[in-house]
């Protein structure tokens, strides 16, 4: 549960930062799309890591 709280906090901080940095709605939307792609990649990497750990220790 601690990781989930950290992820929500990090997500909020990143979104707040994006709002302060971007110059246009188009740029903001582009950065949100890139952030979503990175989030998907991180999810896949976490899944692979978890499966590796399961196989190694089970």
CSV table of C-alpha atoms in Angstrom, one decimal:
chain,number,residue,atom,x,y,z
A,1,UNK,CA,0.0,0.0,0.0
A,2,UNK,CA,2.9,2.3,0.7
A,3,UNK,CA,4.1,2.1,-2.9
A,4,UNK,CA,0.6,3.0,-4.2
A,5,UNK,CA,0.5,6.1,-2.0
A,6,UNK,CA,4.0,7.1,-3.2
A,7,UNK,CA,2.9,6.6,-6.8
A,8,UNK,CA,-0.2,8.8,-6.4
A,9,UNK,CA,2.0,11.5,-4.7
A,10,UNK,CA,4.6,11.3,-7.5
A,11,UNK,CA,1.8,11.4,-10.2
A,12,UNK,CA,0.3,14.6,-8.5
A,13,UNK,CA,3.7,16.2,-8.3
A,14,UNK,CA,4.5,15.5,-12.0
A,15,UNK,CA,1.1,16.8,-13.1
A,16,UNK,CA,1.5,19.9,-11.1
A,17,UNK,CA,5.0,20.4,-12.5
A,18,UNK,CA,3.7,19.9,-16.1
A,19,UNK,CA,1.0,22.6,-15.5
A,20,UNK,CA,3.7,25.1,-14.5
A,21,UNK,CA,6.2,24.3,-17.3
A,22,UNK,CA,4.2,23.9,-20.5
A,23,UNK,CA,3.4,26.8,-22.8
A,24,UNK,CA,0.3,25.4,-24.5
A,25,UNK,CA,-2.4,22.9,-24.2
A,26,UNK,CA,-1.0,21.0,-27.2
A,27,UNK,CA,2.4,20.7,-25.4
A,28,UNK,CA,0.7,19.6,-22.2
A,29,UNK,CA,-1.3,16.9,-24.0
A,30,UNK,CA,1.9,15.6,-25.7
A,31,UNK,CA,3.7,15.4,-22.4
A,32,UNK,CA,0.8,13.6,-20.8
A,33,UNK,CA,0.8,11.0,-23.7
A,34,UNK,CA,4.6,10.5,-23.2
A,35,UNK,CA,4.0,10.1,-19.4
A,36,UNK,CA,1.3,7.5,-20.1
A,37,UNK,CA,3.7,5.5,-22.4
A,38,UNK,CA,6.4,5.6,-19.7
A,39,UNK,CA,3.9,4.5,-17.1
A,40,UNK,CA,2.9,1.5,-19.3
A,41,UNK,CA,6.5,0.6,-19.8
A,42,UNK,CA,7.2,0.7,-16.1
A,43,UNK,CA,4.2,-1.5,-15.4
A,44,UNK,CA,5.5,-4.1,-17.9
A,45,UNK,CA,9.0,-4.0,-16.4
A,46,UNK,CA,7.5,-4.5,-12.9
A,47,UNK,CA,5.5,-7.5,-14.2
A,48,UNK,CA,8.6,-9.1,-15.7
A,49,UNK,CA,10.6,-8.4,-12.5
A,50,UNK,CA,7.8,-10.0,-10.3
A,51,UNK,CA,7.6,-13.1,-12.6
A,52,UNK,CA,11.4,-13.4,-12.4
A,53,UNK,CA,11.3,-13.2,-8.6
A,54,UNK,CA,8.5,-15.8,-8.4
A,55,UNK,CA,10.4,-18.3,-10.6
A,56,UNK,CA,13.6,-17.7,-8.8
A,57,UNK,CA,12.3,-18.2,-5.3
A,58,UNK,CA,9.4,-20.7,-5.8
